Structures are given as C-alpha cells and as structure tokens.
PDB file of C-alpha atoms in Angstrom:
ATOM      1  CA  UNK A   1     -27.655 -23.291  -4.719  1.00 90.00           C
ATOM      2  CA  UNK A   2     -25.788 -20.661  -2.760  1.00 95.00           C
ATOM      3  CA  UNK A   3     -26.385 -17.072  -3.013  1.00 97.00           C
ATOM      4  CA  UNK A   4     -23.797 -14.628  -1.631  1.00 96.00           C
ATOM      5  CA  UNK A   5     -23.736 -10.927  -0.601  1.00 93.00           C
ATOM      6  CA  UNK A   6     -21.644  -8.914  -2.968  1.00 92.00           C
ATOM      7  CA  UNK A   7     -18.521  -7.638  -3.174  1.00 90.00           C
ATOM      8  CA  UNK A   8     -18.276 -11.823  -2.836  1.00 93.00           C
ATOM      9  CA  UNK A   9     -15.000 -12.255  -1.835  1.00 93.00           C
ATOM     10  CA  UNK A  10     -12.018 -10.182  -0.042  1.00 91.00           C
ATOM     11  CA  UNK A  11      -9.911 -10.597  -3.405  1.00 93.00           C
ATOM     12  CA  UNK A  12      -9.638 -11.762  -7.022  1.00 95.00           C
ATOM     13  CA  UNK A  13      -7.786 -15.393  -5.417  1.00 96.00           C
ATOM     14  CA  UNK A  14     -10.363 -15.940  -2.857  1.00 95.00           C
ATOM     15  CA  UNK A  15     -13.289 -15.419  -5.414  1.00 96.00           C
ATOM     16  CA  UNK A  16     -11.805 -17.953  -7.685  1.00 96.00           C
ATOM     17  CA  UNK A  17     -11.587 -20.133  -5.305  1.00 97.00           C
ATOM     18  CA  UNK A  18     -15.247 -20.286  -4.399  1.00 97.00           C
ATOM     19  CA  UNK A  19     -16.126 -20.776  -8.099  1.00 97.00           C
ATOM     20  CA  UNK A  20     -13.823 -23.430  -8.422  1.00 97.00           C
ATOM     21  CA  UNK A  21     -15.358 -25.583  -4.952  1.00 97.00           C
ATOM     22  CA  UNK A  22     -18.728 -24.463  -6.329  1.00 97.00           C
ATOM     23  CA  UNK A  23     -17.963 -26.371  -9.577  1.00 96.00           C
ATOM     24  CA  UNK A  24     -15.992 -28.921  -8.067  1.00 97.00           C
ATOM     25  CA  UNK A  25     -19.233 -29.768  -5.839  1.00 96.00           C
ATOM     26  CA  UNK A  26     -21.842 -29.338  -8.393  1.00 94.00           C
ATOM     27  CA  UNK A  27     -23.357 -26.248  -6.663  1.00 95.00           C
ATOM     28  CA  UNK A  28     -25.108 -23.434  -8.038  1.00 96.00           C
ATOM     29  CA  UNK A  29     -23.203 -20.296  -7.072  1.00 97.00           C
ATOM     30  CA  UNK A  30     -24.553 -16.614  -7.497  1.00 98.00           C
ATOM     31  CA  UNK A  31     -23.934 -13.364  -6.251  1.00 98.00           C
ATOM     32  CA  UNK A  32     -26.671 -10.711  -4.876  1.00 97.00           C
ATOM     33  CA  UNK A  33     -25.869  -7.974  -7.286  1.00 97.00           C
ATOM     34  CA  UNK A  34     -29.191  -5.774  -6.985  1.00 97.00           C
ATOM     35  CA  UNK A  35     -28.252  -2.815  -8.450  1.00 97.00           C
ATOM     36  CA  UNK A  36     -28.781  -4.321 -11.941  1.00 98.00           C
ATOM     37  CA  UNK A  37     -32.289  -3.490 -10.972  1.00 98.00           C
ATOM     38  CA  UNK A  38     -32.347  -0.139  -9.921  1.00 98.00           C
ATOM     39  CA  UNK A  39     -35.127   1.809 -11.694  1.00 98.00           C
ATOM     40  CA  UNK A  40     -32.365   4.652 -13.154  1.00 98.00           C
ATOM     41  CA  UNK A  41     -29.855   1.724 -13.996  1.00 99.00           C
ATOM     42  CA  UNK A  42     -32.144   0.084 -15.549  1.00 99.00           C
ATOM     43  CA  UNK A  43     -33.314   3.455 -17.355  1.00 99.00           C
ATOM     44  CA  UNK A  44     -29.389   4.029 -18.527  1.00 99.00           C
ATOM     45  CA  UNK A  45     -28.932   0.751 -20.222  1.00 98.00           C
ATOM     46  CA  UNK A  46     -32.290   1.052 -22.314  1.00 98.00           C
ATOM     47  CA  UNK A  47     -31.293   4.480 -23.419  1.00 98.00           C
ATOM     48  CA  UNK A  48     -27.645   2.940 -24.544  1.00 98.00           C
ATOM     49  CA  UNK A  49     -29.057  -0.239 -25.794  1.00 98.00           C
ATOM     50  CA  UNK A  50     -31.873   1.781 -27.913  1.00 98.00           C
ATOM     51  CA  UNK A  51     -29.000   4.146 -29.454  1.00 98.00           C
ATOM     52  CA  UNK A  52     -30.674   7.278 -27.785  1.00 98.00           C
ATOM     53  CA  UNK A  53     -27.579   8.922 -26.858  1.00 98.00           C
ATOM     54  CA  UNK A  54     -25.471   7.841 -29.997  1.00 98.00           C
ATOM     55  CA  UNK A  55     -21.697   5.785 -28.922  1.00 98.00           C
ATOM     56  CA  UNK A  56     -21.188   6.290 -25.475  1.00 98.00           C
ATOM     57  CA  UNK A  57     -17.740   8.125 -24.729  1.00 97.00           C
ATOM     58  CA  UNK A  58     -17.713   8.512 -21.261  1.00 98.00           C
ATOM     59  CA  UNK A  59     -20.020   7.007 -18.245  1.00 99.00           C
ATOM     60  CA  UNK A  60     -20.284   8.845 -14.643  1.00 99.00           C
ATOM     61  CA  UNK A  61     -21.866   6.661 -11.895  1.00 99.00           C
ATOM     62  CA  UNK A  62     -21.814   7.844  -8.391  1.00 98.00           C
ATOM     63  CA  UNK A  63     -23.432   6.854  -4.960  1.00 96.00           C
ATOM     64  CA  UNK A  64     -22.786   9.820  -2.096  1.00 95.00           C
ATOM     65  CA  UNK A  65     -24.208  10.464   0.869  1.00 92.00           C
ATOM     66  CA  UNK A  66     -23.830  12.157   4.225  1.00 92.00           C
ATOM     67  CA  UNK A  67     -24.074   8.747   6.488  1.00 87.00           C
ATOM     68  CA  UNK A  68     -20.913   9.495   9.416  1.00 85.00           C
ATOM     69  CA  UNK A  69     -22.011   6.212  11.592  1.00 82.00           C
ATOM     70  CA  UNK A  70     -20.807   4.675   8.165  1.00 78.00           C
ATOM     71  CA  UNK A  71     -16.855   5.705   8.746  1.00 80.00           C
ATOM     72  CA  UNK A  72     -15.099   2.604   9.948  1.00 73.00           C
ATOM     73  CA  UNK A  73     -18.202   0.259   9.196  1.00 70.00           C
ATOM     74  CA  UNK A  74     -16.002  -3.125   8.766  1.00 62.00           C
ATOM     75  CA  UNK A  75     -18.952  -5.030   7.540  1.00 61.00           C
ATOM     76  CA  UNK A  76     -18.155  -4.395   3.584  1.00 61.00           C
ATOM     77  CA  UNK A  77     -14.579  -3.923   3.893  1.00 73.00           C
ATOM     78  CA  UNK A  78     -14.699   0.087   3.077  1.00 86.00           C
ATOM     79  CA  UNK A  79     -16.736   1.754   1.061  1.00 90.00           C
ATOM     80  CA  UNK A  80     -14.487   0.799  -2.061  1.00 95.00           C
ATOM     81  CA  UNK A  81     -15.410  -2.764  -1.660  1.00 93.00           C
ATOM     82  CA  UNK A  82     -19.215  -2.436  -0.398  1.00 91.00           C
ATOM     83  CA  UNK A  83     -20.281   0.166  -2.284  1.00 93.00           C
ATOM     84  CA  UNK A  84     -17.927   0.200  -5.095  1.00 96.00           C
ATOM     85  CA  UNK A  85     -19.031  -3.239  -5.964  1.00 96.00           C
ATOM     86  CA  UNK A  86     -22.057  -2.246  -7.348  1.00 97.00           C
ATOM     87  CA  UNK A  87     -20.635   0.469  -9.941  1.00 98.00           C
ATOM     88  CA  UNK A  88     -18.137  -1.732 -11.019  1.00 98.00           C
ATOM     89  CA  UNK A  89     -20.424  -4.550 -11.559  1.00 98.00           C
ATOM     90  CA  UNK A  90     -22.751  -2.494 -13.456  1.00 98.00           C
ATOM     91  CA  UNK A  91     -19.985  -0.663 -15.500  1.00 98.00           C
ATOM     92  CA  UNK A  92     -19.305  -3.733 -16.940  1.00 98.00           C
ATOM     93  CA  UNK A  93     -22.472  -4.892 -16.962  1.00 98.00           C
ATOM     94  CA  UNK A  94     -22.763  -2.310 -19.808  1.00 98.00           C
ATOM     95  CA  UNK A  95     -19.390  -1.492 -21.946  1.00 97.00           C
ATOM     96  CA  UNK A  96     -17.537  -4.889 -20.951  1.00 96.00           C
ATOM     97  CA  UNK A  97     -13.777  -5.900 -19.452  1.00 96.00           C
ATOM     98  CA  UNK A  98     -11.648  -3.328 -18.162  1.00 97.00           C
ATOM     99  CA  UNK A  99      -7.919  -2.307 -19.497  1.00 97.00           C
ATOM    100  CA  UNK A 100      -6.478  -0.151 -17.566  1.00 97.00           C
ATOM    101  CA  UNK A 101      -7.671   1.196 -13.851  1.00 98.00           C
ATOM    102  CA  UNK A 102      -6.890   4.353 -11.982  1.00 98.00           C
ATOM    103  CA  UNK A 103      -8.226   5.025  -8.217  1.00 98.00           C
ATOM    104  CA  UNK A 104      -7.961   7.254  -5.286  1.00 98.00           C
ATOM    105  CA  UNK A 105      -9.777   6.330  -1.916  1.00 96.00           C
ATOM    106  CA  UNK A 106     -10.697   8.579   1.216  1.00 95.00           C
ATOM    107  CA  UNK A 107      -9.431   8.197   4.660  1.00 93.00           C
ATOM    108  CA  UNK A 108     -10.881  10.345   7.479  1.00 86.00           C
ATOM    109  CA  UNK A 109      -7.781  10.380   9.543  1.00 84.00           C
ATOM    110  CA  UNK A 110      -4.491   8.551   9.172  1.00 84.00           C
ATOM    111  CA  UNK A 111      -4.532   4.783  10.047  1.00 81.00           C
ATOM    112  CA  UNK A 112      -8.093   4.614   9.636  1.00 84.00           C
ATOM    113  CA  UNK A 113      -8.521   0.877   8.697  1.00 86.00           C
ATOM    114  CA  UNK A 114     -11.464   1.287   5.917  1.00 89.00           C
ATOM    115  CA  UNK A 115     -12.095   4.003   3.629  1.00 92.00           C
ATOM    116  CA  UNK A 116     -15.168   6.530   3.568  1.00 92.00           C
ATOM    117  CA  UNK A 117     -14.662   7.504  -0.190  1.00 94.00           C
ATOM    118  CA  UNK A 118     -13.259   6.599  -3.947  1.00 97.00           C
ATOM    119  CA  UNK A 119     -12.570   7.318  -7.134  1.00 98.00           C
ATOM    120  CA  UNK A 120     -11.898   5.379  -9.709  1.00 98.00           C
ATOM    121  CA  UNK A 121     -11.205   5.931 -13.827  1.00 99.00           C
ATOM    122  CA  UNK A 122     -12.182   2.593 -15.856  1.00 98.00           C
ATOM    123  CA  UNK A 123     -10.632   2.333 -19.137  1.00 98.00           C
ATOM    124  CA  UNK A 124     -13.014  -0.560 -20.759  1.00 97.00           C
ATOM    125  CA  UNK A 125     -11.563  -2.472 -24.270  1.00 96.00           C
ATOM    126  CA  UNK A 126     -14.581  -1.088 -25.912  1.00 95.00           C
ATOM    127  CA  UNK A 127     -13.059   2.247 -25.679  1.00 96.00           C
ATOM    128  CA  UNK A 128     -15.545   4.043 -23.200  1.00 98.00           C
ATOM    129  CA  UNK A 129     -14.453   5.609 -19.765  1.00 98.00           C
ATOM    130  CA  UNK A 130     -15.761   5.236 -16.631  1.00 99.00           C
ATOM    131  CA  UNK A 131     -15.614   7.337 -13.933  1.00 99.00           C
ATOM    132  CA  UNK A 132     -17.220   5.901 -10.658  1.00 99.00           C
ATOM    133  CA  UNK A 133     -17.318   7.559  -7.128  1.00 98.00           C
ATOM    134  CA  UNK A 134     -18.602   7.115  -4.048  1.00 96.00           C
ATOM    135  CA  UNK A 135     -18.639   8.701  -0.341  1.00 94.00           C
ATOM    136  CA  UNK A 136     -20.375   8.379   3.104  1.00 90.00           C
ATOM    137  CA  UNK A 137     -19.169  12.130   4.157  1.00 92.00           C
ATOM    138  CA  UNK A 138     -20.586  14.286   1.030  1.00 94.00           C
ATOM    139  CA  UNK A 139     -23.226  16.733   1.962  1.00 94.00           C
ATOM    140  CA  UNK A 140     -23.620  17.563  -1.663  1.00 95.00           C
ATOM    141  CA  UNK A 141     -24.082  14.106  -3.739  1.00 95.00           C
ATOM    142  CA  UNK A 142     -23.481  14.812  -7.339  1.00 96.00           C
ATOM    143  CA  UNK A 143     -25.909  13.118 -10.180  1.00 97.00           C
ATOM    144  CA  UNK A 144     -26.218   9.396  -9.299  1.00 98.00           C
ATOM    145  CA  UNK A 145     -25.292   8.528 -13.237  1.00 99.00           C
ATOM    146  CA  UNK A 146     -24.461  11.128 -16.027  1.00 99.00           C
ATOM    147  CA  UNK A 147     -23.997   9.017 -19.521  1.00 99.00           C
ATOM    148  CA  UNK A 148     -22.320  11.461 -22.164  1.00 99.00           C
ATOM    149  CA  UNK A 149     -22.776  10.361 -25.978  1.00 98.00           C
ATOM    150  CA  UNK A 150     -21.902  11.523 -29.368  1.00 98.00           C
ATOM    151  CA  UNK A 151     -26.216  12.380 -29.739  1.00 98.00           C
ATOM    152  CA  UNK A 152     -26.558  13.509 -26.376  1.00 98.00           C
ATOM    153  CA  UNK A 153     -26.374  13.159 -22.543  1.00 99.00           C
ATOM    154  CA  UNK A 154     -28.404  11.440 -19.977  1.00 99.00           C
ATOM    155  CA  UNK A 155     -28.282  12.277 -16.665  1.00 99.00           C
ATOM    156  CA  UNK A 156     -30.701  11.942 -13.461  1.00 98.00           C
ATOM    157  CA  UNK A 157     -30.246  12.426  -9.282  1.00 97.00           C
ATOM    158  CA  UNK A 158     -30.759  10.438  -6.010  1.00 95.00           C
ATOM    159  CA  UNK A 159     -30.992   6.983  -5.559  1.00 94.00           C
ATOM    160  CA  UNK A 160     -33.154   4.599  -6.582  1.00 95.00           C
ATOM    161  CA  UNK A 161     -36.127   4.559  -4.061  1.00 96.00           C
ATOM    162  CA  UNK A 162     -36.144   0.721  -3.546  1.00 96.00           C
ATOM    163  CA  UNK A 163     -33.853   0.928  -0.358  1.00 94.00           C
ATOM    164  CA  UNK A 164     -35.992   3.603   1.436  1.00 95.00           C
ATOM    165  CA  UNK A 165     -38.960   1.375   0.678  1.00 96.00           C
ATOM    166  CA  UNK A 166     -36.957  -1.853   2.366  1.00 96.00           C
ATOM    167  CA  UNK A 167     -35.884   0.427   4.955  1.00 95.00           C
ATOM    168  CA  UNK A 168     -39.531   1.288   5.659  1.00 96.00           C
ATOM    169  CA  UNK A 169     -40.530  -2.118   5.628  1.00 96.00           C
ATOM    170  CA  UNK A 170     -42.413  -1.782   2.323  1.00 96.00           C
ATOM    171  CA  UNK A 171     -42.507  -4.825   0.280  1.00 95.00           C
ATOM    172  CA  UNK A 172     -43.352  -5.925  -3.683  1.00 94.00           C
ATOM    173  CA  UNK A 173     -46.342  -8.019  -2.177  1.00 94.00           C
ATOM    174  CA  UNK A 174     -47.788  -5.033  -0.151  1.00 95.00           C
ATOM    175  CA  UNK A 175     -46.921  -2.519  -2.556  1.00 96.00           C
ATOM    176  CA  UNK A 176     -48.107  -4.423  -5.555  1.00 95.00           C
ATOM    177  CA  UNK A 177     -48.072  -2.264  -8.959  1.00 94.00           C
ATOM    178  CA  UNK A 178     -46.592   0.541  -6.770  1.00 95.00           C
ATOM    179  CA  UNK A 179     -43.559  -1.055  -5.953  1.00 96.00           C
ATOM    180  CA  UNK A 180     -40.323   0.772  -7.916  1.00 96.00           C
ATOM    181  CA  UNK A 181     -41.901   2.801  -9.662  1.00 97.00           C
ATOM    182  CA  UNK A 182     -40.196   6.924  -9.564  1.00 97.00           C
ATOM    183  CA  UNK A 183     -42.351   9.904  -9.404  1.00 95.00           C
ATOM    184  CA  UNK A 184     -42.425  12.293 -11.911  1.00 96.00           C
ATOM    185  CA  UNK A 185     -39.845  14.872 -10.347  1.00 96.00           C
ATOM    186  CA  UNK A 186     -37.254  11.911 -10.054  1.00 96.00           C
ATOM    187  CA  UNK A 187     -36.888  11.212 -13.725  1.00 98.00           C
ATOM    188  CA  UNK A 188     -33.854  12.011 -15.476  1.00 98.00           C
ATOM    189  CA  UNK A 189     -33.122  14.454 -18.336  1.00 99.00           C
ATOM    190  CA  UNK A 190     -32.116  13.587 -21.895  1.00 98.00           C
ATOM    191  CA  UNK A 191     -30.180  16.676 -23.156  1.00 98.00           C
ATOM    192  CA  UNK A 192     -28.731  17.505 -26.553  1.00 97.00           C
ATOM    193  CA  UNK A 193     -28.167  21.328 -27.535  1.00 96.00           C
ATOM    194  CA  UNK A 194     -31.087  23.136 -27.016  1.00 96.00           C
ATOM    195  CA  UNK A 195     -33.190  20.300 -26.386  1.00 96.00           C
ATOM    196  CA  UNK A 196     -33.644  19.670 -22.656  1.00 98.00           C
ATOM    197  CA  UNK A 197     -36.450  16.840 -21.982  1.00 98.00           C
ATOM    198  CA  UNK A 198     -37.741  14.264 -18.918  1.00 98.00           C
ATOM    199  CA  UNK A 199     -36.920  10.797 -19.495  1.00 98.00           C
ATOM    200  CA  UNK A 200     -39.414   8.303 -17.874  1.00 98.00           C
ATOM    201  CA  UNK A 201     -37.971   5.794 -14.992  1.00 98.00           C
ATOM    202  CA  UNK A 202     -38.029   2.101 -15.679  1.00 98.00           C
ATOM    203  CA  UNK A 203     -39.874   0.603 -12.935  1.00 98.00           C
ATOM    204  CA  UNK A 204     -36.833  -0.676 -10.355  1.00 97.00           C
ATOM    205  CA  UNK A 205     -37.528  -4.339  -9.534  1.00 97.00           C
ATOM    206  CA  UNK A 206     -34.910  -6.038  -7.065  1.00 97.00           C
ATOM    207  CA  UNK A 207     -37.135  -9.047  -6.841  1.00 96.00           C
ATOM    208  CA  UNK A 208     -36.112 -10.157 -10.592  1.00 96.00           C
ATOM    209  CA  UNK A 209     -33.193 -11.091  -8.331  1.00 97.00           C
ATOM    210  CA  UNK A 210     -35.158 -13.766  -6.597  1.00 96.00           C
ATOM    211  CA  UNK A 211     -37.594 -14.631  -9.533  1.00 96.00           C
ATOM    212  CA  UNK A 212     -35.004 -15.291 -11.870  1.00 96.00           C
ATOM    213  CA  UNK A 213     -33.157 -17.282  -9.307  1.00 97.00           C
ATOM    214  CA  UNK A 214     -36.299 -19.496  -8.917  1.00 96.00           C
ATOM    215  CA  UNK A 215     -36.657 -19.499 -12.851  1.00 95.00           C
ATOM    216  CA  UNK A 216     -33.204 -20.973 -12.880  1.00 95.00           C
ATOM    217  CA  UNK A 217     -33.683 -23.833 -10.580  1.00 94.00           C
ATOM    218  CA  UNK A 218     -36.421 -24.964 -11.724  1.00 94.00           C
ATOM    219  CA  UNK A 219     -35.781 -25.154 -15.465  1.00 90.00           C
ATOM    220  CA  UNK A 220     -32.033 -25.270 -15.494  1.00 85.00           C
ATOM    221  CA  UNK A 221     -32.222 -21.284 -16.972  1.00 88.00           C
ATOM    222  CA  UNK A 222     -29.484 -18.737 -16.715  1.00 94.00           C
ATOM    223  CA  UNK A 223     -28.433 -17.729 -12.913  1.00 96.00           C
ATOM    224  CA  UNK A 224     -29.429 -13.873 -12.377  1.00 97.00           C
ATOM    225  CA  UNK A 225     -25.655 -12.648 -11.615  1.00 97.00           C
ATOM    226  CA  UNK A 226     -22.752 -15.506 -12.864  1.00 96.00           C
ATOM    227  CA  UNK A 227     -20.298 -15.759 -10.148  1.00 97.00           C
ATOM    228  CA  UNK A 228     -17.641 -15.027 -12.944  1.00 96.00           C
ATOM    229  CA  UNK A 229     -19.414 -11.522 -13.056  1.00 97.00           C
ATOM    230  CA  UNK A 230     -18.512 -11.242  -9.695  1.00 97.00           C
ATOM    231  CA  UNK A 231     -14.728 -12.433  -9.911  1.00 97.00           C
ATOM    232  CA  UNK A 232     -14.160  -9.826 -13.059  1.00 97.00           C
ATOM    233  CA  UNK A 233     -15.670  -7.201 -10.472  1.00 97.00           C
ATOM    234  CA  UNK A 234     -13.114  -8.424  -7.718  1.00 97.00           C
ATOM    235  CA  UNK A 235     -10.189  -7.815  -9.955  1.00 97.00           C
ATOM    236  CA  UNK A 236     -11.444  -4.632 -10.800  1.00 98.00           C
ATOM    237  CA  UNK A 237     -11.709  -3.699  -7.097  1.00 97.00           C
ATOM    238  CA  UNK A 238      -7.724  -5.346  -6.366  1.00 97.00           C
ATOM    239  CA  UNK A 239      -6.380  -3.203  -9.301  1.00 97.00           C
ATOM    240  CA  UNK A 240      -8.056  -0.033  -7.906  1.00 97.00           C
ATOM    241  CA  UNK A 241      -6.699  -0.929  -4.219  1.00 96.00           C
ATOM    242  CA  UNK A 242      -2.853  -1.005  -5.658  1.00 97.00           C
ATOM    243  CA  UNK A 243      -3.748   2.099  -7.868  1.00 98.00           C
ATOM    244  CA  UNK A 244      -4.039   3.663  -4.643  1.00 96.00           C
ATOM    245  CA  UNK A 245      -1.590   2.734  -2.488  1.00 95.00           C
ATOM    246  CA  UNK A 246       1.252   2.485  -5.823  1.00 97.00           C
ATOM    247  CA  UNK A 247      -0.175   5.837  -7.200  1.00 97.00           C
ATOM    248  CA  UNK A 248       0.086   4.390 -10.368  1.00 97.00           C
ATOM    249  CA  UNK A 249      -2.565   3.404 -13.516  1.00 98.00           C
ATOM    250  CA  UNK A 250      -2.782  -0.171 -13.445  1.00 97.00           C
ATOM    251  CA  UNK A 251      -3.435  -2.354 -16.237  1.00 96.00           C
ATOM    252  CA  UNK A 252      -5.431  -5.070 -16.654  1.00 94.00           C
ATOM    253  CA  UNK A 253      -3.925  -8.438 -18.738  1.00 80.00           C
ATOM    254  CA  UNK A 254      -6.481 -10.533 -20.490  1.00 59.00           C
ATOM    255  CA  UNK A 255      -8.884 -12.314 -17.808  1.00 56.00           C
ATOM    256  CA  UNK A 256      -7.845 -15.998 -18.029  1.00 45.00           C
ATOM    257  CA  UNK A 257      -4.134 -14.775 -16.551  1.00 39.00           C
ATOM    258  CA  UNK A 258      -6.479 -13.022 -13.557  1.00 46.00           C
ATOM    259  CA  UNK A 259      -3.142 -11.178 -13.833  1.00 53.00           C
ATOM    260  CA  UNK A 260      -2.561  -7.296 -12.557  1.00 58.00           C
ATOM    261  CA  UNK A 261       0.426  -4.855 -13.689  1.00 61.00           C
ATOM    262  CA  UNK A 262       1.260  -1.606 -12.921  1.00 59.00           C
ATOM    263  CA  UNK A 263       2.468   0.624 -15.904  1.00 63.00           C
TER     264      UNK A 263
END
C-alpha cells in the first residue's frame, strides 16, 4: 500500500495518473487526509447528520493564523493547495460534488511565487454553499467552522488541539483517554433565536487514520481516504486556481469528463 501526503498531486492530470499506475499495479493507494478527524469536524458532521441544525444552506470553514515564516513556504505549493486541501476535502466530505467554483488568493507582494491566503465560494449539486478561507498573515482568525441551517447555527473557534499535542511531542499511547479530547471553554455553540447553548466536542482522533488503514489490509475493508476523494479535491483546487487568475466563476462538468469551464 502507499499512503501519500495530501493535497496528493500538483493537478487534477497528475492525480489521475497515480490512480491509474496504482490500479494498473495492483497497489493500494490512499491519501493522508487527517482533518476528517478533527474533534470540531467531527462535531459538525454529527450535528448535520443528526438533523440538529435542520437543511444546511450555507457552510463557513476557515483555518487562519498569524505564522509569517509560512509566506513563500514551497513545501505545499501555497497555502491554497496545502491548506486548502483539507477544507475542500472535508466540504465534500459532507454536502458532495461541486458545480460551480469561485476563488480569490493572497499574494504578499507582486511575483511572489506561492500564496499566503484564499477564498473560495463552493456551489455543491446538493444546493448548499461553501465558503472556505484560509491565511498565514491574519492576526484575527475568524470561527474555524460556522454551519448555518434552516433550525439553527453551529459555530465554534480555534483549531483542533491535535497539532499542538504532535507539536509537543504528545502522543495517543502516552496520552491514552486524554488524547483529543477539547476542554470545556473550546466547545462550540448551537444557536437558534434566543436559545444560545455549548455543544460538546467529539473526541478528535487522527489515529483512525492509521487504524483503519491497518483494518483495511488486513481484512480487505474500506481504505480510510479513496484516492478518488483526493482527485475530486484536486479539481476543486485547479478550478479555484483559474477562478483566480481568469476572475471568472468556473463551473464544474460532471466528474467522469474531469473537465473545467469558465462561464
């Protein structure tokens, strides 16, 4: 089996070209998509799937920070690709293929070669709108997800604490029951009129990555992130970049075609 680091490939062509050798080979291919794990993510799509917040109408995801040693950091080809890989992935991951894609990305200085912000405006077939941003030069980071339905809005801040545990070198097996699981004063808020109430976290668990890889070895079981996953959230991620530099919506044509149209 191969694993790879997302966004998985520099464009819609080269991604379907790995799945194709992958098949072609007989190998296993899936794509290191942790974010499906995150403790508020995971918190969003039980409130959706549960019918808490009624039809969803319009989904805000965001990941900001204030990180300038981040501007010109080549290793995930901008901050569209690196970062916006994850939002797009789990934008679909919820409401399904994308129609129609707007986008506007953030250059320090003229010429810069990778970008230190986005935007982007998801029109999915299922009829609910996405709005995902992201930035490595905002001192004020706006709510991480704000999920507006027709029985109320969910909405919670910060970032899932799973990365400041890596970063400390904090691990499931020395953390044990501890591990991704929010305090109190990070839970999000369910609001609807008057009513204004704490929603509990789901505990965040980025080693379902791993465990579910193993599960699918072993007994021939679903693979945790489907490399198609990954090549829908490469086309998303082309039709944003000619958004941008066409100033144009661009629409999506149905995925077999892989093919990309501005209107």
């Amino acid at each position: 089996a191969v694993v790879s680091d997302k966004p998985f490939a520099a464009d819609a062509q080269q991604a379907q070209t790995l799945i194709t050798m992958a098949e072609r080979q007989g190998v296993q291919l899936s794509v290191y998509q942790n974010r499906r794990w995150d403790s508020d993510f995971l918190t969003v799509r039980k409130l959706i799937e549960s019918g808490a917040l009624g039809r969803v109408t319009r989904f805000e995801s965001r990941i900001e920070r204030y990180s300038p040693q981040s501007v010109n950091n080549g290793s995930g080809g901008g901050f569209l690709r690196d970062l916006g890989s994850h939002l797009v992935d789990q934008a679909l991951l919820l409401f399904g293929p994308v129609t129609r894609v707007y986008a506007e990305l953030d250059y320090l200085e003229k010429g810069q070669p990778f970008d230190n912000g986005f935007f982007m405006s998801l029109t999915h077939a299922s009829g609910v709108i996405s709005h995902l941003g992201g930035s490595c030069l905002q001192n004020t980071p706006g709510p991480r997800f704000r999920v507006t339905g027709t029985q109320g809005c969910y909405s919670v801040d910060g970032l899932d604490g799973q990365e400041a545990s890596t970063l400390a070198g904090l691990t499931p097996k020395s953390e044990g029951e501890r591990w991704g699981v929010e305090e109190h004063r990070r839970w999000g808020w369910f609001e609807q009129g008057e009513v204004r109430e704490r929603v509990p976290s789901e505990r965040g668990c980025w080693n379902q990555f791993y465990l579910q890889l193993q599960t699918a070895l072993q007994s021939g079981g679903p693979l945790p992130v489907d490399a198609r996953d990954a090549l829908a959230t490469t086309r998303v991620l082309d039709a944003a970049r000619l958004s941008f530099e066409r100033h144009q919506v661009v629409a999506l044509s149905p995925f077999e075609s892989h093919g990309i149209k501005s209107e």
